[in-house]
JSON list of C-alpha atoms and ligand atoms in Angstrom, two decimals:
[
{"chain": "A", "resi": 625, "resn": "MET", "atom": "CA", "xyz": [102.67, 112.58, 75.11]},
{"chain": "A", "resi": 626, "resn": "MET", "atom": "CA", "xyz": [100.90, 112.42, 78.42]},
{"chain": "A", "resi": 627, "resn": "ILE", "atom": "CA", "xyz": [101.35, 114.36, 81.64]},
{"chain": "A", "resi": 628, "resn": "VAL", "atom": "CA", "xyz": [101.63, 112.04, 84.60]},
{"chain": "A", "resi": 629, "resn": "LYS", "atom": "CA", "xyz": [101.29, 113.19, 88.18]},
{"chain": "A", "resi": 630, "resn": "THR", "atom": "CA", "xyz": [102.22, 110.52, 90.68]},
{"chain": "A", "resi": 631, "resn": "GLU", "atom": "CA", "xyz": [103.69, 109.85, 94.09]},
{"chain": "A", "resi": 632, "resn": "ALA", "atom": "CA", "xyz": [107.06, 108.10, 93.92]},
{"chain": "A", "resi": 633, "resn": "VAL", "atom": "CA", "xyz": [110.06, 106.93, 95.90]},
{"chain": "A", "resi": 634, "resn": "VAL", "atom": "CA", "xyz": [113.49, 107.81, 94.48]},
{"chain": "A", "resi": 635, "resn": "LEU", "atom": "CA", "xyz": [115.44, 104.55, 94.14]},
{"chain": "A", "resi": 636, "resn": "ARG", "atom": "CA", "xyz": [118.56, 105.79, 92.40]},
{"chain": "A", "resi": 637, "resn": "SER", "atom": "CA", "xyz": [119.99, 109.11, 91.33]},
{"chain": "A", "resi": 638, "resn": "THR", "atom": "CA", "xyz": [122.97, 109.48, 88.97]},
{"chain": "A", "resi": 639, "resn": "LYS", "atom": "CA", "xyz": [124.63, 112.63, 87.72]},
{"chain": "A", "resi": 640, "resn": "TYR", "atom": "CA", "xyz": [124.32, 113.12, 83.98]},
{"chain": "A", "resi": 641, "resn": "ARG", "atom": "CA", "xyz": [126.36, 115.58, 81.91]},
{"chain": "A", "resi": 642, "resn": "GLU", "atom": "CA", "xyz": [126.99, 118.99, 83.50]},
{"chain": "A", "resi": 643, "resn": "SER", "atom": "CA", "xyz": [123.64, 119.83, 84.96]},
{"chain": "A", "resi": 644, "resn": "SER", "atom": "CA", "xyz": [121.26, 116.87, 84.87]},
{"chain": "A", "resi": 645, "resn": "LYS", "atom": "CA", "xyz": [120.46, 113.71, 86.75]},
{"chain": "A", "resi": 646, "resn": "ILE", "atom": "CA", "xyz": [119.00, 110.39, 85.70]},
{"chain": "A", "resi": 647, "resn": "LEU", "atom": "CA", "xyz": [116.72, 108.84, 88.29]},
{"chain": "A", "resi": 648, "resn": "ALA", "atom": "CA", "xyz": [114.98, 105.56, 88.89]},
{"chain": "A", "resi": 649, "resn": "LEU", "atom": "CA", "xyz": [111.60, 106.20, 90.52]},
{"chain": "A", "resi": 650, "resn": "TYR", "atom": "CA", "xyz": [109.18, 103.70, 91.96]},
{"chain": "A", "resi": 651, "resn": "THR", "atom": "CA", "xyz": [105.85, 105.34, 91.26]},
{"chain": "A", "resi": 652, "resn": "ARG", "atom": "CA", "xyz": [102.44, 104.56, 92.70]},
{"chain": "A", "resi": 653, "resn": "GLU", "atom": "CA", "xyz": [100.73, 104.79, 89.30]},
{"chain": "A", "resi": 654, "resn": "HIS", "atom": "CA", "xyz": [103.19, 103.18, 86.90]},
{"chain": "A", "resi": 655, "resn": "GLY", "atom": "CA", "xyz": [105.68, 101.14, 88.92]},
{"chain": "A", "resi": 656, "resn": "LYS", "atom": "CA", "xyz": [109.36, 101.71, 88.17]},
{"chain": "A", "resi": 657, "resn": "MET", "atom": "CA", "xyz": [110.25, 104.49, 85.74]},
{"chain": "A", "resi": 658, "resn": "SER", "atom": "CA", "xyz": [113.49, 106.03, 84.53]},
{"chain": "A", "resi": 659, "resn": "VAL", "atom": "CA", "xyz": [113.42, 109.79, 84.25]},
{"chain": "A", "resi": 660, "resn": "ILE", "atom": "CA", "xyz": [115.78, 112.63, 83.47]},
{"chain": "A", "resi": 661, "resn": "ALA", "atom": "CA", "xyz": [115.79, 115.80, 85.54]},
{"chain": "A", "resi": 662, "resn": "LYS", "atom": "CA", "xyz": [117.32, 118.57, 83.45]},
{"chain": "A", "resi": 663, "resn": "GLY", "atom": "CA", "xyz": [119.05, 121.55, 85.00]},
{"chain": "A", "resi": 664, "resn": "CYS", "atom": "CA", "xyz": [118.84, 120.12, 88.49]},
{"chain": "A", "resi": 665, "resn": "ARG", "atom": "CA", "xyz": [122.47, 120.73, 89.44]},
{"chain": "A", "resi": 666, "resn": "GLY", "atom": "CA", "xyz": [122.83, 124.38, 88.56]},
{"chain": "A", "resi": 667, "resn": "ALA", "atom": "CA", "xyz": [122.08, 127.52, 90.54]},
{"chain": "A", "resi": 668, "resn": "ARG", "atom": "CA", "xyz": [118.53, 127.53, 89.18]},
{"chain": "A", "resi": 669, "resn": "ASN", "atom": "CA", "xyz": [117.73, 124.03, 90.40]},
{"chain": "A", "resi": 670, "resn": "LYS", "atom": "CA", "xyz": [113.95, 123.92, 90.76]},
{"chain": "A", "resi": 671, "resn": "PHE", "atom": "CA", "xyz": [113.92, 120.44, 92.27]},
{"chain": "A", "resi": 672, "resn": "GLY", "atom": "CA", "xyz": [115.51, 121.30, 95.59]},
{"chain": "A", "resi": 673, "resn": "SER", "atom": "CA", "xyz": [116.59, 118.22, 97.54]},
{"chain": "A", "resi": 674, "resn": "SER", "atom": "CA", "xyz": [113.76, 116.06, 96.21]},
{"chain": "A", "resi": 675, "resn": "LEU", "atom": "CA", "xyz": [116.03, 113.97, 93.97]},
{"chain": "A", "resi": 676, "resn": "GLU", "atom": "CA", "xyz": [118.00, 112.19, 96.68]},
{"chain": "A", "resi": 677, "resn": "PRO", "atom": "CA", "xyz": [117.60, 108.40, 96.99]},
{"chain": "A", "resi": 678, "resn": "MET", "atom": "CA", "xyz": [114.91, 107.33, 99.53]},
{"chain": "A", "resi": 679, "resn": "SER", "atom": "CA", "xyz": [112.97, 110.59, 99.08]},
{"chain": "A", "resi": 680, "resn": "TYR", "atom": "CA", "xyz": [109.21, 110.23, 98.98]},
{"chain": "A", "resi": 681, "resn": "VAL", "atom": "CA", "xyz": [108.02, 112.71, 96.36]},
{"chain": "A", "resi": 682, "resn": "GLN", "atom": "CA", "xyz": [105.16, 114.00, 94.28]},
{"chain": "A", "resi": 683, "resn": "ALA", "atom": "CA", "xyz": [106.38, 113.97, 90.68]},
{"chain": "A", "resi": 684, "resn": "VAL", "atom": "CA", "xyz": [105.06, 115.40, 87.44]},
{"chain": "A", "resi": 685, "resn": "LEU", "atom": "CA", "xyz": [106.52, 113.97, 84.26]},
{"chain": "A", "resi": 686, "resn": "TYR", "atom": "CA", "xyz": [105.99, 113.94, 80.52]},
{"chain": "A", "resi": 687, "resn": "LYS", "atom": "CA", "xyz": [105.51, 110.38, 79.43]},
{"chain": "A", "resi": 688, "resn": "LYS", "atom": "CA", "xyz": [105.94, 109.31, 75.84]},
{"chain": "A", "resi": 689, "resn": "GLU", "atom": "CA", "xyz": [105.04, 105.76, 74.88]},
{"chain": "A", "resi": 690, "resn": "GLY", "atom": "CA", "xyz": [108.05, 103.68, 73.87]},
{"chain": "A", "resi": 691, "resn": "ARG", "atom": "CA", "xyz": [110.59, 106.12, 75.29]},
{"chain": "A", "resi": 692, "resn": "GLU", "atom": "CA", "xyz": [112.91, 104.60, 77.86]},
{"chain": "A", "resi": 693, "resn": "LEU", "atom": "CA", "xyz": [113.75, 107.81, 79.66]},
{"chain": "A", "resi": 694, "resn": "GLN", "atom": "CA", "xyz": [110.85, 110.11, 80.58]},
{"chain": "A", "resi": 695, "resn": "LEU", "atom": "CA", "xyz": [111.22, 113.81, 81.31]},
{"chain": "A", "resi": 696, "resn": "LEU", "atom": "CA", "xyz": [110.75, 114.94, 84.89]},
{"chain": "A", "resi": 697, "resn": "SER", "atom": "CA", "xyz": [109.01, 118.29, 84.94]},
{"chain": "A", "resi": 698, "resn": "GLN", "atom": "CA", "xyz": [108.37, 118.86, 88.64]},
{"chain": "A", "resi": 699, "resn": "CYS", "atom": "CA", "xyz": [109.30, 117.06, 91.83]},
{"chain": "A", "resi": 700, "resn": "ASP", "atom": "CA", "xyz": [108.19, 118.05, 95.34]},
{"chain": "A", "resi": 701, "resn": "LEU", "atom": "CA", "xyz": [109.22, 116.43, 98.55]},
{"chain": "A", "resi": 702, "resn": "VAL", "atom": "CA", "xyz": [106.40, 114.70, 100.44]},
{"chain": "A", "resi": 703, "resn": "LYS", "atom": "CA", "xyz": [108.79, 113.27, 103.02]},
{"chain": "A", "resi": 704, "resn": "ALA", "atom": "CA", "xyz": [112.60, 113.18, 103.15]},
{"chain": "A", "resi": 705, "resn": "PHE", "atom": "CA", "xyz": [112.98, 110.51, 105.88]},
{"chain": "A", "resi": 706, "resn": "SER", "atom": "CA", "xyz": [115.68, 112.78, 107.21]},
{"chain": "A", "resi": 707, "resn": "ARG", "atom": "CA", "xyz": [116.39, 110.78, 110.37]},
{"chain": "A", "resi": 708, "resn": "VAL", "atom": "CA", "xyz": [117.53, 107.72, 108.42]},
{"chain": "A", "resi": 709, "resn": "PRO", "atom": "CA", "xyz": [121.17, 108.87, 108.08]},
{"chain": "A", "resi": 710, "resn": "GLU", "atom": "CA", "xyz": [121.44, 109.39, 111.85]},
{"chain": "A", "resi": 711, "resn": "ASP", "atom": "CA", "xyz": [122.67, 105.86, 112.37]},
{"chain": "A", "resi": 712, "resn": "MET", "atom": "CA", "xyz": [124.36, 103.14, 110.35]},
{"chain": "A", "resi": 713, "resn": "GLU", "atom": "CA", "xyz": [121.72, 100.48, 110.83]},
{"chain": "A", "resi": 714, "resn": "ARG", "atom": "CA", "xyz": [118.92, 102.75, 109.67]},
{"chain": "A", "resi": 715, "resn": "LEU", "atom": "CA", "xyz": [120.94, 103.90, 106.67]},
{"chain": "A", "resi": 716, "resn": "TYR", "atom": "CA", "xyz": [121.88, 100.34, 105.76]},
{"chain": "A", "resi": 717, "resn": "ALA", "atom": "CA", "xyz": [118.27, 99.08, 105.99]},
{"chain": "A", "resi": 718, "resn": "ALA", "atom": "CA", "xyz": [116.79, 101.98, 103.98]},
{"chain": "A", "resi": 719, "resn": "LEU", "atom": "CA", "xyz": [119.46, 102.01, 101.26]},
{"chain": "A", "resi": 720, "resn": "THR", "atom": "CA", "xyz": [119.21, 98.24, 100.88]},
{"chain": "A", "resi": 721, "resn": "ILE", "atom": "CA", "xyz": [115.44, 98.49, 100.44]},
{"chain": "A", "resi": 722, "resn": "VAL", "atom": "CA", "xyz": [115.68, 101.04, 97.62]},
{"chain": "A", "resi": 723, "resn": "ALA", "atom": "CA", "xyz": [118.59, 99.22, 95.95]},
{"chain": "A", "resi": 724, "resn": "LEU", "atom": "CA", "xyz": [116.71, 95.93, 96.13]},
{"chain": "A", "resi": 725, "resn": "LEU", "atom": "CA", "xyz": [113.49, 97.38, 94.73]},
{"chain": "A", "resi": 726, "resn": "ASP", "atom": "CA", "xyz": [115.51, 98.97, 91.93]},
{"chain": "A", "resi": 727, "resn": "LYS", "atom": "CA", "xyz": [116.85, 95.50, 90.99]},
{"chain": "A", "resi": 728, "resn": "VAL", "atom": "CA", "xyz": [113.60, 93.62, 91.45]},
{"chain": "A", "resi": 729, "resn": "ALA", "atom": "CA", "xyz": [110.99, 95.93, 89.89]},
{"chain": "A", "resi": 730, "resn": "HIS", "atom": "CA", "xyz": [110.26, 95.64, 86.19]},
{"chain": "A", "resi": 731, "resn": "PRO", "atom": "CA", "xyz": [109.75, 98.90, 84.25]},
{"chain": "A", "resi": 732, "resn": "GLU", "atom": "CA", "xyz": [106.18, 100.20, 84.33]},
{"chain": "A", "resi": 733, "resn": "GLU", "atom": "CA", "xyz": [104.69, 97.28, 86.19]},
{"chain": "A", "resi": 734, "resn": "LYS", "atom": "CA", "xyz": [102.24, 98.90, 88.59]},
{"chain": "A", "resi": 735, "resn": "ASN", "atom": "CA", "xyz": [102.02, 97.43, 92.09]},
{"chain": "A", "resi": 736, "resn": "GLU", "atom": "CA", "xyz": [100.31, 99.76, 94.51]},
{"chain": "A", "resi": 737, "resn": "PRO", "atom": "CA", "xyz": [100.55, 97.48, 97.58]},
{"chain": "A", "resi": 738, "resn": "LEU", "atom": "CA", "xyz": [104.30, 97.22, 97.00]},
{"chain": "A", "resi": 739, "resn": "PHE", "atom": "CA", "xyz": [104.53, 101.00, 96.73]},
{"chain": "A", "resi": 740, "resn": "GLU", "atom": "CA", "xyz": [102.61, 101.39, 100.00]},
{"chain": "A", "resi": 741, "resn": "SER", "atom": "CA", "xyz": [104.73, 98.77, 101.69]},
{"chain": "A", "resi": 742, "resn": "THR", "atom": "CA", "xyz": [107.94, 100.53, 100.57]},
{"chain": "A", "resi": 743, "resn": "VAL", "atom": "CA", "xyz": [106.81, 103.89, 101.95]},
{"chain": "A", "resi": 744, "resn": "ALA", "atom": "CA", "xyz": [105.70, 102.23, 105.22]},
{"chain": "A", "resi": 745, "resn": "ALA", "atom": "CA", "xyz": [109.07, 100.48, 105.55]},
{"chain": "A", "resi": 746, "resn": "LEU", "atom": "CA", "xyz": [111.05, 103.70, 105.04]},
{"chain": "A", "resi": 747, "resn": "GLN", "atom": "CA", "xyz": [108.78, 105.53, 107.48]},
{"chain": "A", "resi": 748, "resn": "THR", "atom": "CA", "xyz": [109.26, 102.82, 110.11]},
{"chain": "A", "resi": 749, "resn": "ILE", "atom": "CA", "xyz": [113.03, 102.88, 109.64]},
{"chain": "A", "resi": 750, "resn": "ASN", "atom": "CA", "xyz": [113.01, 106.67, 109.92]},
{"chain": "A", "resi": 751, "resn": "ASN", "atom": "CA", "xyz": [111.34, 106.37, 113.34]},
{"chain": "A", "resi": 752, "resn": "ALA", "atom": "CA", "xyz": [113.24, 103.31, 114.56]},
{"chain": "A", "resi": 753, "resn": "THR", "atom": "CA", "xyz": [115.51, 103.79, 117.55]},
{"chain": "A", "resi": 754, "resn": "LEU", "atom": "CA", "xyz": [116.38, 100.08, 117.66]},
{"chain": "A", "resi": 755, "resn": "ASN", "atom": "CA", "xyz": [116.42, 97.06, 115.34]},
{"chain": "A", "resi": 756, "resn": "ALA", "atom": "CA", "xyz": [115.97, 99.00, 112.09]},
{"chain": "A", "resi": 757, "resn": "ALA", "atom": "CA", "xyz": [117.33, 96.00, 110.14]},
{"chain": "A", "resi": 758, "resn": "ASN", "atom": "CA", "xyz": [114.21, 94.04, 111.17]},
{"chain": "A", "resi": 759, "resn": "VAL", "atom": "CA", "xyz": [112.22, 96.26, 108.80]},
{"chain": "A", "resi": 760, "resn": "LEU", "atom": "CA", "xyz": [114.48, 95.13, 105.97]},
{"chain": "A", "resi": 761, "resn": "TYR", "atom": "CA", "xyz": [113.95, 91.43, 106.80]},
{"chain": "A", "resi": 762, "resn": "LYS", "atom": "CA", "xyz": [110.19, 91.85, 106.98]},
{"chain": "A", "resi": 763, "resn": "TYR", "atom": "CA", "xyz": [110.22, 93.89, 103.76]},
{"chain": "A", "resi": 764, "resn": "GLU", "atom": "CA", "xyz": [112.19, 91.19, 101.94]},
{"chain": "A", "resi": 765, "resn": "MET", "atom": "CA", "xyz": [109.74, 88.50, 103.04]},
{"chain": "A", "resi": 766, "resn": "ASP", "atom": "CA", "xyz": [106.80, 90.65, 101.90]},
{"chain": "A", "resi": 767, "resn": "LEU", "atom": "CA", "xyz": [108.60, 91.46, 98.64]},
{"chain": "A", "resi": 768, "resn": "LEU", "atom": "CA", "xyz": [108.95, 87.75, 97.86]},
{"chain": "A", "resi": 769, "resn": "GLY", "atom": "CA", "xyz": [105.20, 87.46, 98.48]},
{"chain": "A", "resi": 770, "resn": "TYR", "atom": "CA", "xyz": [104.47, 90.29, 96.02]},
{"chain": "A", "resi": 771, "resn": "LEU", "atom": "CA", "xyz": [106.63, 88.50, 93.46]},
{"chain": "A", "resi": 772, "resn": "GLY", "atom": "CA", "xyz": [104.50, 85.39, 93.90]},
{"chain": "A", "resi": 773, "resn": "TYR", "atom": "CA", "xyz": [106.88, 83.44, 96.14]},
{"chain": "A", "resi": 774, "resn": "THR", "atom": "CA", "xyz": [105.33, 83.59, 99.59]},
{"chain": "A", "resi": 775, "resn": "LEU", "atom": "CA", "xyz": [107.61, 82.02, 102.20]},
{"chain": "A", "resi": 776, "resn": "ASN", "atom": "CA", "xyz": [106.21, 79.66, 104.81]},
{"chain": "A", "resi": 777, "resn": "PHE", "atom": "CA", "xyz": [108.06, 78.80, 108.02]},
{"chain": "A", "resi": 778, "resn": "LYS", "atom": "CA", "xyz": [105.11, 77.60, 110.07]},
{"chain": "A", "resi": 779, "resn": "GLU", "atom": "CA", "xyz": [104.65, 74.17, 108.54]},
{"chain": "A", "resi": 780, "resn": "CYS", "atom": "CA", "xyz": [106.87, 71.64, 106.83]},
{"chain": "A", "resi": 781, "resn": "VAL", "atom": "CA", "xyz": [106.60, 72.45, 103.10]},
{"chain": "A", "resi": 782, "resn": "SER", "atom": "CA", "xyz": [106.54, 68.74, 102.26]},
{"chain": "A", "resi": 783, "resn": "CYS", "atom": "CA", "xyz": [104.16, 67.04, 104.75]},
{"chain": "A", "resi": 784, "resn": "GLY", "atom": "CA", "xyz": [102.50, 70.04, 106.42]},
{"chain": "A", "resi": 785, "resn": "ALA", "atom": "CA", "xyz": [103.56, 69.14, 109.97]},
{"chain": "A", "resi": 786, "resn": "PRO", "atom": "CA", "xyz": [103.56, 72.22, 112.25]},
{"chain": "A", "resi": 787, "resn": "LEU", "atom": "CA", "xyz": [107.07, 73.40, 113.17]},
{"chain": "A", "resi": 788, "resn": "GLU", "atom": "CA", "xyz": [106.97, 74.45, 116.80]},
{"chain": "A", "resi": 789, "resn": "ARG", "atom": "CA", "xyz": [109.97, 74.29, 119.10]},
{"chain": "A", "resi": 790, "resn": "VAL", "atom": "CA", "xyz": [112.11, 72.31, 116.69]},
{"chain": "A", "resi": 791, "resn": "ALA", "atom": "CA", "xyz": [115.89, 72.18, 117.23]},
{"chain": "A", "resi": 792, "resn": "THR", "atom": "CA", "xyz": [116.68, 72.54, 113.51]},
{"chain": "A", "resi": 793, "resn": "ALA", "atom": "CA", "xyz": [114.87, 72.35, 110.18]},
{"chain": "A", "resi": 794, "resn": "GLY", "atom": "CA", "xyz": [116.05, 71.50, 106.67]},
{"chain": "A", "resi": 795, "resn": "LEU", "atom": "CA", "xyz": [116.10, 74.43, 104.25]},
{"chain": "A", "resi": 796, "resn": "LYS", "atom": "CA", "xyz": [114.16, 73.85, 101.03]},
{"chain": "A", "resi": 797, "resn": "LEU", "atom": "CA", "xyz": [114.67, 76.86, 98.77]},
{"chain": "A", "resi": 798, "resn": "GLU", "atom": "CA", "xyz": [112.61, 75.70, 95.79]},
{"chain": "A", "resi": 799, "resn": "ARG", "atom": "CA", "xyz": [109.57, 75.19, 98.03]},
{"chain": "A", "resi": 800, "resn": "GLY", "atom": "CA", "xyz": [109.85, 78.55, 99.80]},
{"chain": "A", "resi": 801, "resn": "GLY", "atom": "CA", "xyz": [110.20, 77.14, 103.30]},
{"chain": "A", "resi": 802, "resn": "VAL", "atom": "CA", "xyz": [111.70, 74.41, 105.46]},
{"chain": "A", "resi": 803, "resn": "LEU", "atom": "CA", "xyz": [111.28, 70.69, 106.15]},
{"chain": "A", "resi": 804, "resn": "CYS", "atom": "CA", "xyz": [110.43, 68.90, 109.42]},
{"chain": "A", "resi": 805, "resn": "ALA", "atom": "CA", "xyz": [112.95, 66.46, 110.92]},
{"chain": "A", "resi": 806, "resn": "SER", "atom": "CA", "xyz": [111.29, 63.43, 109.39]},
{"chain": "A", "resi": 807, "resn": "CYS", "atom": "CA", "xyz": [111.19, 64.89, 105.84]},
{"chain": "A", "resi": 808, "resn": "THR", "atom": "CA", "xyz": [114.73, 66.27, 106.22]},
{"chain": "A", "resi": 809, "resn": "GLY", "atom": "CA", "xyz": [115.92, 62.69, 106.62]},
{"chain": "A", "resi": 810, "resn": "LYS", "atom": "CA", "xyz": [114.30, 61.63, 103.36]},
{"chain": "A", "resi": 811, "resn": "GLN", "atom": "CA", "xyz": [114.95, 64.56, 101.02]},
{"chain": "A", "resi": 812, "resn": "LEU", "atom": "CA", "xyz": [117.80, 66.65, 99.73]},
{"chain": "A", "resi": 813, "resn": "THR", "atom": "CA", "xyz": [117.99, 70.02, 101.46]},
{"chain": "A", "resi": 814, "resn": "ASP", "atom": "CA", "xyz": [119.82, 73.29, 100.83]},
{"chain": "A", "resi": 815, "resn": "GLY", "atom": "CA", "xyz": [121.22, 73.47, 104.36]},
{"chain": "A", "resi": 816, "resn": "VAL", "atom": "CA", "xyz": [120.04, 73.69, 107.93]},
{"chain": "A", "resi": 817, "resn": "VAL", "atom": "CA", "xyz": [118.11, 76.43, 109.73]},
{"chain": "A", "resi": 818, "resn": "SER", "atom": "CA", "xyz": [118.60, 76.70, 113.48]},
{"chain": "A", "resi": 819, "resn": "GLY", "atom": "CA", "xyz": [115.54, 76.50, 115.73]},
{"chain": "A", "resi": 820, "resn": "SER", "atom": "CA", "xyz": [116.06, 80.02, 117.09]},
{"chain": "A", "resi": 821, "resn": "VAL", "atom": "CA", "xyz": [116.23, 81.56, 113.60]},
{"chain": "A", "resi": 822, "resn": "LEU", "atom": "CA", "xyz": [113.23, 79.55, 112.46]},
{"chain": "A", "resi": 823, "resn": "HIS", "atom": "CA", "xyz": [111.28, 80.96, 115.40]},
{"chain": "A", "resi": 824, "resn": "LEU", "atom": "CA", "xyz": [112.30, 84.51, 114.42]},
{"chain": "A", "resi": 825, "resn": "LEU", "atom": "CA", "xyz": [111.28, 83.92, 110.81]},
{"chain": "A", "resi": 826, "resn": "GLN", "atom": "CA", "xyz": [107.89, 82.68, 112.02]},
{"chain": "A", "resi": 827, "resn": "ARG", "atom": "CA", "xyz": [107.46, 85.89, 114.02]},
{"chain": "A", "resi": 828, "resn": "PHE", "atom": "CA", "xyz": [108.34, 87.96, 110.94]},
{"chain": "A", "resi": 829, "resn": "GLN", "atom": "CA", "xyz": [105.94, 85.92, 108.83]},
{"chain": "A", "resi": 830, "resn": "VAL", "atom": "CA", "xyz": [102.92, 86.35, 111.08]},
{"chain": "A", "resi": 831, "resn": "ALA", "atom": "CA", "xyz": [103.47, 90.05, 111.82]},
{"chain": "A", "resi": 832, "resn": "ALA", "atom": "CA", "xyz": [100.57, 91.77, 110.08]},
{"chain": "A", "resi": 833, "resn": "ASP", "atom": "CA", "xyz": [102.24, 95.15, 110.20]},
{"chain": "A", "resi": 834, "resn": "ILE", "atom": "CA", "xyz": [105.86, 96.05, 109.49]},
{"chain": "A", "resi": 835, "resn": "GLY", "atom": "CA", "xyz": [106.04, 97.84, 112.85]},
{"chain": "A", "resi": 836, "resn": "ASN", "atom": "CA", "xyz": [105.18, 94.66, 114.77]},
{"chain": "A", "resi": 837, "resn": "VAL", "atom": "CA", "xyz": [108.68, 93.23, 114.42]},
{"chain": "A", "resi": 838, "resn": "MET", "atom": "CA", "xyz": [110.58, 96.09, 116.03]},
{"chain": "A", "resi": 839, "resn": "ASP", "atom": "CA", "xyz": [110.79, 94.49, 119.48]},
{"chain": "A", "resi": 840, "resn": "LEU", "atom": "CA", "xyz": [112.72, 91.45, 118.23]},
{"chain": "A", "resi": 841, "resn": "SER", "atom": "CA", "xyz": [116.43, 91.72, 119.03]},
{"chain": "A", "resi": 842, "resn": "LEU", "atom": "CA", "xyz": [118.65, 89.49, 116.93]},
{"chain": "A", "resi": 843, "resn": "ASP", "atom": "CA", "xyz": [122.24, 88.71, 117.90]},
{"chain": "A", "resi": 844, "resn": "ARG", "atom": "CA", "xyz": [125.06, 88.84, 115.37]},
{"chain": "A", "resi": 845, "resn": "GLU", "atom": "CA", "xyz": [124.81, 85.15, 114.38]},
{"chain": "A", "resi": 846, "resn": "GLN", "atom": "CA", "xyz": [121.05, 85.30, 114.02]},
{"chain": "A", "resi": 847, "resn": "ARG", "atom": "CA", "xyz": [121.28, 88.40, 111.83]},
{"chain": "A", "resi": 848, "resn": "ALA", "atom": "CA", "xyz": [123.87, 86.77, 109.60]},
{"chain": "A", "resi": 849, "resn": "GLU", "atom": "CA", "xyz": [121.74, 83.63, 109.28]},
{"chain": "A", "resi": 850, "resn": "VAL", "atom": "CA", "xyz": [118.50, 85.52, 108.53]},
{"chain": "A", "resi": 851, "resn": "ARG", "atom": "CA", "xyz": [120.31, 87.77, 106.00]},
{"chain": "A", "resi": 852, "resn": "ASN", "atom": "CA", "xyz": [121.93, 84.88, 104.23]},
{"chain": "A", "resi": 853, "resn": "LEU", "atom": "CA", "xyz": [118.76, 82.85, 104.13]},
{"chain": "A", "resi": 854, "resn": "LEU", "atom": "CA", "xyz": [116.50, 85.60, 102.77]},
{"chain": "A", "resi": 855, "resn": "TYR", "atom": "CA", "xyz": [119.13, 86.39, 100.18]},
{"chain": "A", "resi": 856, "resn": "ARG", "atom": "CA", "xyz": [119.22, 82.83, 99.01]},
{"chain": "A", "resi": 857, "resn": "TYR", "atom": "CA", "xyz": [115.44, 82.85, 98.48]},
{"chain": "A", "resi": 858, "resn": "LEU", "atom": "CA", "xyz": [115.63, 86.23, 96.70]},
{"chain": "A", "resi": 859, "resn": "ARG", "atom": "CA", "xyz": [118.48, 85.16, 94.45]},
{"chain": "A", "resi": 860, "resn": "ARG", "atom": "CA", "xyz": [116.52, 82.07, 93.46]},
{"chain": "A", "resi": 861, "resn": "HIS", "atom": "CA", "xyz": [113.62, 84.16, 92.21]},
{"chain": "A", "resi": 862, "resn": "VAL", "atom": "CA", "xyz": [115.23, 87.36, 91.02]},
{"chain": "A", "resi": 863, "resn": "GLU", "atom": "CA", "xyz": [117.28, 86.93, 87.91]},
{"chain": "A", "resi": 864, "resn": "GLY", "atom": "CA", "xyz": [120.72, 88.49, 88.02]},
{"chain": "A", "resi": 865, "resn": "LEU", "atom": "CA", "xyz": [120.47, 89.58, 91.66]},
{"chain": "A", "resi": 866, "resn": "GLU", "atom": "CA", "xyz": [124.03, 89.77, 92.89]},
{"chain": "A", "resi": 867, "resn": "ARG", "atom": "CA", "xyz": [125.16, 90.79, 96.32]},
{"chain": "A", "resi": 868, "resn": "LEU", "atom": "CA", "xyz": [124.01, 94.38, 96.78]},
{"chain": "A", "resi": 869, "resn": "ARG", "atom": "CA", "xyz": [126.66, 97.02, 97.21]},
{"chain": "A", "resi": 870, "resn": "THR", "atom": "CA", "xyz": [125.11, 98.09, 100.52]},
{"chain": "A", "resi": 871, "resn": "GLU", "atom": "CA", "xyz": [125.86, 94.64, 101.95]},
{"chain": "A", "resi": 872, "resn": "ALA", "atom": "CA", "xyz": [129.57, 95.01, 101.28]},
{"chain": "A", "resi": 873, "resn": "VAL", "atom": "CA", "xyz": [129.72, 98.64, 102.37]},
{"chain": "A", "resi": 874, "resn": "PHE", "atom": "CA", "xyz": [127.94, 98.14, 105.68]},
{"chain": "A", "resi": 875, "resn": "ALA", "atom": "CA", "xyz": [129.13, 94.63, 106.60]},
{"chain": "A", "resi": 876, "resn": "SER", "atom": "CA", "xyz": [131.93, 95.86, 108.84]},
{"chain": "A", "resi": 877, "resn": "VAL", "atom": "CA", "xyz": [130.19, 98.78, 110.56]},
{"chain": "A", "resi": 878, "resn": "LEU", "atom": "CA", "xyz": [126.88, 97.31, 111.65]},
{"chain": "A", "resi": 879, "resn": "PRO", "atom": "CA", "xyz": [126.29, 96.56, 115.31]},
{"chain": "A", "resi": 880, "resn": "GLY", "atom": "CA", "xyz": [126.19, 92.91, 116.42]},
{"chain": "B", "resi": 341, "resn": "LIG", "atom": "ZN1", "xyz": [107.60, 67.04, 106.91]}
]
C-alpha cells in the first residue's frame, strides 16, 4: 500500500450505497484513477464540495497495486470553477471536456501535459464571457494530438499543397486532415468541408494557447460543422466513443 498525494480533476462522481461516492479522477501523477470516498454524504462529510465533477482538487489516496478502486483519504478544493454553471455554453463545454476525458483516458496512464491542458481549458471556460465552446473545440484538437493523431488543416494531407482561401476541401478522416481540390477529384473522401470552416479549423490549429481562440465567433452552421467533424475524427481513434450525453442534453438550449 502506498500513500499518493496528487492534484486531480474530478471527471465523474456517482453515489454509492448510503453514504459513499465512487469517483473518476484525472490525476497529475497517475492519469485516470477510480476511487471511493467513504462517508462523504453524511453529516460528518470531511470532503466538503470537493467531489463535484469539474473540481480541481488536491487528493490523498491509499493506492494498492492491482486494486481497481482506490481509497480516497482526503480531498481539498484547489479551484471549483464556480462560474461555469452561470451559463449554458460554459456548462456544456466544461461538462463535455470532463466526460470526454473520462471516456478517452486509460487507467493509470500518466500524461502531465494533458492534465495541464485540461486544467487550463476549465480555467479559460470559467472566465469566458463569450464563445466558451471554442475552448472545447481547441481542447478536442489538442486531445487528438496527445493521443498521437495530430490533425492538419493547413496543407493537403495527400500532396502537401497549402490550403489558403479554398472554397471547399475533401475530408480525409484516416489521414487526419483534408484534401486539396485536385486530390479530392482523384481520391475517395469522407465528405466535404466548407472553406469558412476550414479557415476556422486552421485558426484553432495554429493557436498556441487555448485562450487565443476566444475571439472567434462561429455561427450556428459553423458550430454544427466543426462539432460534427471533430467528433468524426475522435470516434475514429477512440474505441467505443458514442455520442456523449452532454451533446444530447445541451443540443436544444445552446445559442446559435
Ligand atoms: Zn492535394
